[in-house]
mmCIF file with all atom_site columns, C-alpha atoms in Angstrom:
data_model
loop_
_atom_site.group_PDB
_atom_site.id
_atom_site.type_symbol
_atom_site.label_atom_id
_atom_site.label_alt_id
_atom_site.label_comp_id
_atom_site.label_asym_id
_atom_site.label_entity_id
_atom_site.label_seq_id
_atom_site.pdbx_PDB_ins_code
_atom_site.Cartn_x
_atom_site.Cartn_y
_atom_site.Cartn_z
_atom_site.occupancy
_atom_site.B_iso_or_equiv
_atom_site.pdbx_formal_charge
_atom_site.auth_seq_id
_atom_site.auth_comp_id
_atom_site.auth_asym_id
_atom_site.auth_atom_id
_atom_site.pdbx_PDB_model_num
ATOM 1   C CA . MET A 1 1   ? 139.060 49.398  -183.305 1.00 0.00 ? 1   MET A CA 1
ATOM 2   C CA . SER A 1 2   ? 139.774 45.945  -182.028 1.00 0.00 ? 2   SER A CA 1
ATOM 3   C CA . PRO A 1 3   ? 136.779 44.588  -179.273 1.00 0.00 ? 3   PRO A CA 1
ATOM 4   C CA . ARG A 1 4   ? 140.170 43.637  -177.447 1.00 0.00 ? 4   ARG A CA 1
ATOM 5   C CA . ARG A 1 5   ? 140.648 48.362  -177.107 1.00 0.00 ? 5   ARG A CA 1
ATOM 6   C CA . LEU A 1 6   ? 137.452 49.039  -175.959 1.00 0.00 ? 6   LEU A CA 1
ATOM 7   C CA . TRP A 1 7   ? 136.850 46.579  -172.898 1.00 0.00 ? 7   TRP A CA 1
ATOM 8   C CA . ARG A 1 8   ? 139.000 46.921  -170.282 1.00 0.00 ? 8   ARG A CA 1
ATOM 9   C CA . ARG A 1 9   ? 139.748 45.176  -167.216 1.00 0.00 ? 9   ARG A CA 1
ATOM 10  C CA . PRO A 1 10  ? 137.522 46.084  -164.533 1.00 0.00 ? 10  PRO A CA 1
ATOM 11  C CA . LEU A 1 11  ? 139.440 46.865  -161.236 1.00 0.00 ? 11  LEU A CA 1
ATOM 12  C CA . SER A 1 12  ? 139.623 44.614  -158.237 1.00 0.00 ? 12  SER A CA 1
ATOM 13  C CA . GLY A 1 13  ? 137.453 46.131  -155.140 1.00 0.00 ? 13  GLY A CA 1
ATOM 14  C CA . ARG A 1 14  ? 140.237 48.028  -153.313 1.00 0.00 ? 14  ARG A CA 1
ATOM 15  C CA . ALA A 1 15  ? 142.130 49.466  -155.987 1.00 0.00 ? 15  ALA A CA 1
ATOM 16  C CA . ALA A 1 16  ? 138.306 51.011  -157.182 1.00 0.00 ? 16  ALA A CA 1
ATOM 17  C CA . LEU A 1 17  ? 138.179 52.173  -153.801 1.00 0.00 ? 17  LEU A CA 1
ATOM 18  C CA . GLY A 1 18  ? 141.395 53.307  -153.254 1.00 0.00 ? 18  GLY A CA 1
ATOM 19  C CA . ALA A 1 19  ? 141.146 56.684  -155.792 1.00 0.00 ? 19  ALA A CA 1
ATOM 20  C CA . GLU A 1 20  ? 137.955 57.839  -153.209 1.00 0.00 ? 20  GLU A CA 1
ATOM 21  C CA . ASP A 1 21  ? 140.621 57.328  -149.550 1.00 0.00 ? 21  ASP A CA 1
ATOM 22  C CA . GLY A 1 22  ? 139.353 59.819  -146.231 1.00 0.00 ? 22  GLY A CA 1
ATOM 23  C CA . ASN A 1 23  ? 136.890 60.964  -148.831 1.00 0.00 ? 23  ASN A CA 1
ATOM 24  C CA . ALA A 1 24  ? 134.234 60.232  -146.546 1.00 0.00 ? 24  ALA A CA 1
ATOM 25  C CA . LEU A 1 25  ? 135.556 61.892  -143.106 1.00 0.00 ? 25  LEU A CA 1
ATOM 26  C CA . VAL A 1 26  ? 135.887 65.329  -145.724 1.00 0.00 ? 26  VAL A CA 1
ATOM 27  C CA . GLU A 1 27  ? 132.270 65.080  -147.092 1.00 0.00 ? 27  GLU A CA 1
ATOM 28  C CA . PHE A 1 28  ? 130.682 64.327  -143.633 1.00 0.00 ? 28  PHE A CA 1
ATOM 29  C CA . VAL A 1 29  ? 133.158 66.944  -141.626 1.00 0.00 ? 29  VAL A CA 1
ATOM 30  C CA . VAL A 1 30  ? 131.663 69.678  -144.154 1.00 0.00 ? 30  VAL A CA 1
ATOM 31  C CA . LEU A 1 31  ? 127.837 68.868  -144.662 1.00 0.00 ? 31  LEU A CA 1
ATOM 32  C CA . SER A 1 32  ? 127.808 68.703  -140.354 1.00 0.00 ? 32  SER A CA 1
ATOM 33  C CA . ALA A 1 33  ? 129.354 72.078  -140.285 1.00 0.00 ? 33  ALA A CA 1
ATOM 34  C CA . ALA A 1 34  ? 127.159 72.198  -143.945 1.00 0.00 ? 34  ALA A CA 1
ATOM 35  C CA . LEU A 1 35  ? 123.846 71.816  -141.289 1.00 0.00 ? 35  LEU A CA 1
ATOM 36  C CA . LEU A 1 36  ? 124.514 71.833  -137.958 1.00 0.00 ? 36  LEU A CA 1
ATOM 37  C CA . ILE A 1 37  ? 125.486 76.145  -138.467 1.00 0.00 ? 37  ILE A CA 1
ATOM 38  C CA . PRO A 1 38  ? 122.404 76.565  -139.179 1.00 0.00 ? 38  PRO A CA 1
ATOM 39  C CA . ALA A 1 39  ? 120.517 74.689  -137.608 1.00 0.00 ? 39  ALA A CA 1
ATOM 40  C CA . LEU A 1 40  ? 122.204 76.112  -134.524 1.00 0.00 ? 40  LEU A CA 1
ATOM 41  C CA . TYR A 1 41  ? 121.771 79.457  -135.912 1.00 0.00 ? 41  TYR A CA 1
ATOM 42  C CA . LEU A 1 42  ? 117.892 78.546  -135.836 1.00 0.00 ? 42  LEU A CA 1
ATOM 43  C CA . VAL A 1 43  ? 117.702 76.936  -132.324 1.00 0.00 ? 43  VAL A CA 1
ATOM 44  C CA . LEU A 1 44  ? 119.576 79.983  -130.711 1.00 0.00 ? 44  LEU A CA 1
ATOM 45  C CA . THR A 1 45  ? 116.869 82.663  -132.145 1.00 0.00 ? 45  THR A CA 1
ATOM 46  C CA . LEU A 1 46  ? 113.426 80.899  -131.691 1.00 0.00 ? 46  LEU A CA 1
ATOM 47  C CA . GLY A 1 47  ? 114.701 80.127  -128.123 1.00 0.00 ? 47  GLY A CA 1
ATOM 48  C CA . ASN A 1 48  ? 115.168 84.009  -127.976 1.00 0.00 ? 48  ASN A CA 1
ATOM 49  C CA . VAL A 1 49  ? 111.485 84.821  -129.715 1.00 0.00 ? 49  VAL A CA 1
ATOM 50  C CA . GLN A 1 50  ? 110.038 82.085  -127.382 1.00 0.00 ? 50  GLN A CA 1
ATOM 51  C CA . ALA A 1 51  ? 112.075 83.203  -124.444 1.00 0.00 ? 51  ALA A CA 1
ATOM 52  C CA . ALA A 1 52  ? 110.554 87.191  -125.142 1.00 0.00 ? 52  ALA A CA 1
ATOM 53  C CA . VAL A 1 53  ? 106.526 86.060  -125.163 1.00 0.00 ? 53  VAL A CA 1
ATOM 54  C CA . PHE A 1 54  ? 107.385 84.400  -122.080 1.00 0.00 ? 54  PHE A CA 1
ATOM 55  C CA . ALA A 1 55  ? 108.281 87.602  -120.817 1.00 0.00 ? 55  ALA A CA 1
ATOM 56  C CA . ALA A 1 56  ? 105.076 89.678  -122.532 1.00 0.00 ? 56  ALA A CA 1
ATOM 57  C CA . ASP A 1 57  ? 102.904 87.378  -121.395 1.00 0.00 ? 57  ASP A CA 1
ATOM 58  C CA . THR A 1 58  ? 104.256 87.202  -117.887 1.00 0.00 ? 58  THR A CA 1
ATOM 59  C CA . ILE A 1 59  ? 104.524 91.329  -117.695 1.00 0.00 ? 59  ILE A CA 1
ATOM 60  C CA . SER A 1 60  ? 101.366 91.993  -119.938 1.00 0.00 ? 60  SER A CA 1
ATOM 61  C CA . ARG A 1 61  ? 99.585  89.802  -117.061 1.00 0.00 ? 61  ARG A CA 1
ATOM 62  C CA . ASP A 1 62  ? 101.216 90.815  -113.980 1.00 0.00 ? 62  ASP A CA 1
ATOM 63  C CA . ALA A 1 63  ? 101.236 94.630  -115.220 1.00 0.00 ? 63  ALA A CA 1
ATOM 64  C CA . ALA A 1 64  ? 97.385  94.130  -115.292 1.00 0.00 ? 64  ALA A CA 1
ATOM 65  C CA . ARG A 1 65  ? 97.238  93.012  -111.899 1.00 0.00 ? 65  ARG A CA 1
ATOM 66  C CA . ILE A 1 66  ? 99.424  95.333  -110.143 1.00 0.00 ? 66  ILE A CA 1
ATOM 67  C CA . HIS A 1 67  ? 97.224  98.433  -111.674 1.00 0.00 ? 67  HIS A CA 1
ATOM 68  C CA . ALA A 1 68  ? 93.272  96.469  -111.020 1.00 0.00 ? 68  ALA A CA 1
ATOM 69  C CA . ALA A 1 69  ? 95.306  95.653  -106.762 1.00 0.00 ? 69  ALA A CA 1
ATOM 70  C CA . GLU A 1 70  ? 97.275  99.039  -106.061 1.00 0.00 ? 70  GLU A CA 1
ATOM 71  C CA . PRO A 1 71  ? 94.271  101.821 -105.638 1.00 0.00 ? 71  PRO A CA 1
ATOM 72  C CA . ASP A 1 72  ? 97.426  104.413 -105.276 1.00 0.00 ? 72  ASP A CA 1
ATOM 73  C CA . PRO A 1 73  ? 98.548  105.008 -108.999 1.00 0.00 ? 73  PRO A CA 1
ATOM 74  C CA . GLU A 1 74  ? 102.223 106.702 -108.763 1.00 0.00 ? 74  GLU A CA 1
ATOM 75  C CA . ARG A 1 75  ? 102.576 103.241 -106.548 1.00 0.00 ? 75  ARG A CA 1
ATOM 76  C CA . ALA A 1 76  ? 100.998 101.282 -108.678 1.00 0.00 ? 76  ALA A CA 1
ATOM 77  C CA . ALA A 1 77  ? 103.371 102.477 -112.053 1.00 0.00 ? 77  ALA A CA 1
ATOM 78  C CA . GLN A 1 78  ? 105.867 102.505 -109.471 1.00 0.00 ? 78  GLN A CA 1
ATOM 79  C CA . ARG A 1 79  ? 105.737 98.482  -108.262 1.00 0.00 ? 79  ARG A CA 1
ATOM 80  C CA . ALA A 1 80  ? 104.553 97.251  -112.755 1.00 0.00 ? 80  ALA A CA 1
ATOM 81  C CA . ALA A 1 81  ? 108.139 99.541  -113.433 1.00 0.00 ? 81  ALA A CA 1
ATOM 82  C CA . GLN A 1 82  ? 110.114 98.045  -111.404 1.00 0.00 ? 82  GLN A CA 1
ATOM 83  C CA . HIS A 1 83  ? 108.442 94.624  -111.909 1.00 0.00 ? 83  HIS A CA 1
ATOM 84  C CA . THR A 1 84  ? 108.191 94.374  -116.221 1.00 0.00 ? 84  THR A CA 1
ATOM 85  C CA . ALA A 1 85  ? 112.391 95.549  -115.780 1.00 0.00 ? 85  ALA A CA 1
ATOM 86  C CA . MET A 1 86  ? 112.617 92.743  -113.109 1.00 0.00 ? 86  MET A CA 1
ATOM 87  C CA . VAL A 1 87  ? 111.510 90.541  -115.777 1.00 0.00 ? 87  VAL A CA 1
ATOM 88  C CA . LEU A 1 88  ? 112.827 91.466  -118.720 1.00 0.00 ? 88  LEU A CA 1
ATOM 89  C CA . GLU A 1 89  ? 116.434 90.577  -117.068 1.00 0.00 ? 89  GLU A CA 1
ATOM 90  C CA . ASP A 1 90  ? 115.618 87.801  -116.079 1.00 0.00 ? 90  ASP A CA 1
ATOM 91  C CA . HIS A 1 91  ? 114.810 86.540  -119.634 1.00 0.00 ? 91  HIS A CA 1
ATOM 92  C CA . GLY A 1 92  ? 117.964 88.282  -120.706 1.00 0.00 ? 92  GLY A CA 1
ATOM 93  C CA . LEU A 1 93  ? 115.911 91.245  -122.773 1.00 0.00 ? 93  LEU A CA 1
ATOM 94  C CA . ALA A 1 94  ? 116.122 94.709  -123.217 1.00 0.00 ? 94  ALA A CA 1
ATOM 95  C CA . GLY A 1 95  ? 113.639 97.457  -123.573 1.00 0.00 ? 95  GLY A CA 1
ATOM 96  C CA . GLU A 1 96  ? 111.929 100.767 -122.034 1.00 0.00 ? 96  GLU A CA 1
ATOM 97  C CA . ASP A 1 97  ? 108.621 101.357 -121.875 1.00 0.00 ? 97  ASP A CA 1
ATOM 98  C CA . VAL A 1 98  ? 107.186 98.003  -122.976 1.00 0.00 ? 98  VAL A CA 1
ATOM 99  C CA . VAL A 1 99  ? 103.958 97.959  -121.561 1.00 0.00 ? 99  VAL A CA 1
ATOM 100 C CA . THR A 1 100 ? 100.950 100.315 -122.045 1.00 0.00 ? 100 THR A CA 1
ATOM 101 C CA . LEU A 1 101 ? 98.237  100.670 -119.918 1.00 0.00 ? 101 LEU A CA 1
ATOM 102 C CA . SER A 1 102 ? 94.623  101.372 -120.652 1.00 0.00 ? 102 SER A CA 1
ATOM 103 C CA . CYS A 1 103 ? 92.290  102.025 -118.117 1.00 0.00 ? 103 CYS A CA 1
ATOM 104 C CA . SER A 1 104 ? 88.226  102.167 -118.666 1.00 0.00 ? 104 SER A CA 1
ATOM 105 C CA . GLU A 1 105 ? 87.993  104.153 -115.228 1.00 0.00 ? 105 GLU A CA 1
ATOM 106 C CA . ASP A 1 106 ? 90.248  107.077 -114.197 1.00 0.00 ? 106 ASP A CA 1
ATOM 107 C CA . PRO A 1 107 ? 91.934  106.110 -111.711 1.00 0.00 ? 107 PRO A CA 1
ATOM 108 C CA . CYS A 1 108 ? 92.969  102.443 -112.438 1.00 0.00 ? 108 CYS A CA 1
ATOM 109 C CA . ALA A 1 109 ? 91.846  100.915 -109.774 1.00 0.00 ? 109 ALA A CA 1
ATOM 110 C CA . THR A 1 110 ? 87.935  101.888 -109.025 1.00 0.00 ? 110 THR A CA 1
ATOM 111 C CA . PRO A 1 111 ? 85.689  99.186  -108.594 1.00 0.00 ? 111 PRO A CA 1
ATOM 112 C CA . GLY A 1 112 ? 84.114  97.733  -111.511 1.00 0.00 ? 112 GLY A CA 1
ATOM 113 C CA . GLY A 1 113 ? 86.837  99.297  -114.247 1.00 0.00 ? 113 GLY A CA 1
ATOM 114 C CA . THR A 1 114 ? 88.645  97.163  -116.662 1.00 0.00 ? 114 THR A CA 1
ATOM 115 C CA . VAL A 1 115 ? 92.294  97.313  -116.704 1.00 0.00 ? 115 VAL A CA 1
ATOM 116 C CA . LEU A 1 116 ? 93.982  96.501  -120.188 1.00 0.00 ? 116 LEU A CA 1
ATOM 117 C CA . ALA A 1 117 ? 97.896  96.020  -120.487 1.00 0.00 ? 117 ALA A CA 1
ATOM 118 C CA . ARG A 1 118 ? 99.709  95.205  -123.739 1.00 0.00 ? 118 ARG A CA 1
ATOM 119 C CA . VAL A 1 119 ? 103.132 94.573  -124.105 1.00 0.00 ? 119 VAL A CA 1
ATOM 120 C CA . ARG A 1 120 ? 105.541 94.801  -127.838 1.00 0.00 ? 120 ARG A CA 1
ATOM 121 C CA . ILE A 1 121 ? 108.760 93.671  -127.265 1.00 0.00 ? 121 ILE A CA 1
ATOM 122 C CA . GLN A 1 122 ? 111.735 94.072  -129.959 1.00 0.00 ? 122 GLN A CA 1
ATOM 123 C CA . VAL A 1 123 ? 113.642 91.050  -129.892 1.00 0.00 ? 123 VAL A CA 1
ATOM 124 C CA . PRO A 1 124 ? 117.129 91.193  -131.030 1.00 0.00 ? 124 PRO A CA 1
ATOM 125 C CA . VAL A 1 125 ? 118.251 87.865  -133.737 1.00 0.00 ? 125 VAL A CA 1
ATOM 126 C CA . PRO A 1 126 ? 121.435 86.277  -132.586 1.00 0.00 ? 126 PRO A CA 1
ATOM 127 C CA . GLY A 1 127 ? 124.066 88.179  -134.789 1.00 0.00 ? 127 GLY A CA 1
ATOM 128 C CA . LEU A 1 128 ? 122.754 90.324  -136.624 1.00 0.00 ? 128 LEU A CA 1
ATOM 129 C CA . GLY A 1 129 ? 122.702 92.465  -133.541 1.00 0.00 ? 129 GLY A CA 1
ATOM 130 C CA . PRO A 1 130 ? 125.520 95.232  -135.549 1.00 0.00 ? 130 PRO A CA 1
ATOM 131 C CA . ILE A 1 131 ? 123.677 95.557  -138.696 1.00 0.00 ? 131 ILE A CA 1
ATOM 132 C CA . LEU A 1 132 ? 120.125 95.824  -137.801 1.00 0.00 ? 132 LEU A CA 1
ATOM 133 C CA . GLY A 1 133 ? 121.238 98.164  -134.900 1.00 0.00 ? 133 GLY A CA 1
ATOM 134 C CA . GLN A 1 134 ? 120.269 96.559  -130.749 1.00 0.00 ? 134 GLN A CA 1
ATOM 135 C CA . ALA A 1 135 ? 116.221 96.458  -131.604 1.00 0.00 ? 135 ALA A CA 1
ATOM 136 C CA . GLY A 1 136 ? 115.154 92.844  -133.347 1.00 0.00 ? 136 GLY A CA 1
ATOM 137 C CA . PRO A 1 137 ? 113.259 92.371  -136.371 1.00 0.00 ? 137 PRO A CA 1
ATOM 138 C CA . VAL A 1 138 ? 110.992 90.301  -134.213 1.00 0.00 ? 138 VAL A CA 1
ATOM 139 C CA . ALA A 1 139 ? 108.140 91.536  -132.093 1.00 0.00 ? 139 ALA A CA 1
ATOM 140 C CA . VAL A 1 140 ? 106.852 89.749  -130.373 1.00 0.00 ? 140 VAL A CA 1
ATOM 141 C CA . GLY A 1 141 ? 103.500 91.417  -127.586 1.00 0.00 ? 141 GLY A CA 1
ATOM 142 C CA . ALA A 1 142 ? 100.786 90.239  -125.171 1.00 0.00 ? 142 ALA A CA 1
ATOM 143 C CA . SER A 1 143 ? 98.424  91.899  -123.753 1.00 0.00 ? 143 SER A CA 1
ATOM 144 C CA . HIS A 1 144 ? 96.008  90.669  -120.476 1.00 0.00 ? 144 HIS A CA 1
ATOM 145 C CA . ALA A 1 145 ? 92.629  92.333  -118.704 1.00 0.00 ? 145 ALA A CA 1
ATOM 146 C CA . VAL A 1 146 ? 92.052  92.396  -115.577 1.00 0.00 ? 146 VAL A CA 1
ATOM 147 C CA . GLN A 1 147 ? 88.431  93.271  -114.026 1.00 0.00 ? 147 GLN A CA 1
ATOM 148 C CA . VAL A 1 148 ? 88.806  95.257  -110.490 1.00 0.00 ? 148 VAL A CA 1
ATOM 149 C CA . ASP A 1 149 ? 86.666  93.272  -107.849 1.00 0.00 ? 149 ASP A CA 1
ATOM 150 C CA . GLN A 1 150 ? 83.520  95.267  -106.820 1.00 0.00 ? 150 GLN A CA 1
ATOM 151 C CA . HIS A 1 151 ? 83.791  94.763  -104.001 1.00 0.00 ? 151 HIS A CA 1
ATOM 152 C CA . ARG A 1 152 ? 86.869  96.156  -102.993 1.00 0.00 ? 152 ARG A CA 1
ATOM 153 C CA . ALA A 1 153 ? 87.685  96.756  -99.589  1.00 0.00 ? 153 ALA A CA 1
ATOM 154 C CA . GLY A 1 154 ? 89.821  99.856  -98.029  1.00 0.00 ? 154 GLY A CA 1
ATOM 155 C CA . LEU A 1 155 ? 88.677  101.505 -100.869 1.00 0.00 ? 155 LEU A CA 1
#
């Protein structure tokens, strides 16, 4: 082989780039879609989990306060259930029997007693509902303890 055959004349700048016309746009679109869709899914999932955390915290705090302040246990349970349903609806969550209540005294509103409310909410994951069912694989919880006022009036 002669040295002339191995040597090639370099392509001009335009000719070298001409072979890849439009590829940058295609690569940008494909990579953007490949990265944007999982990022969007992650943001939606984290938003659902955070909403459930806020709801669990609110429900546990308020349920304990309602049971500590209301002398009638049936009325306290009714008010707490209504409040729980309202908070879950406000946060776009579904669930029944998410509150577990424990009291150091019977009834809960006995002066000096402690009321502990525990909340556990199953968080639905976007897009996986038909696969996993209505209850999601992520569960969040909160608990709140309230001491009933020692010097309550009206008892």
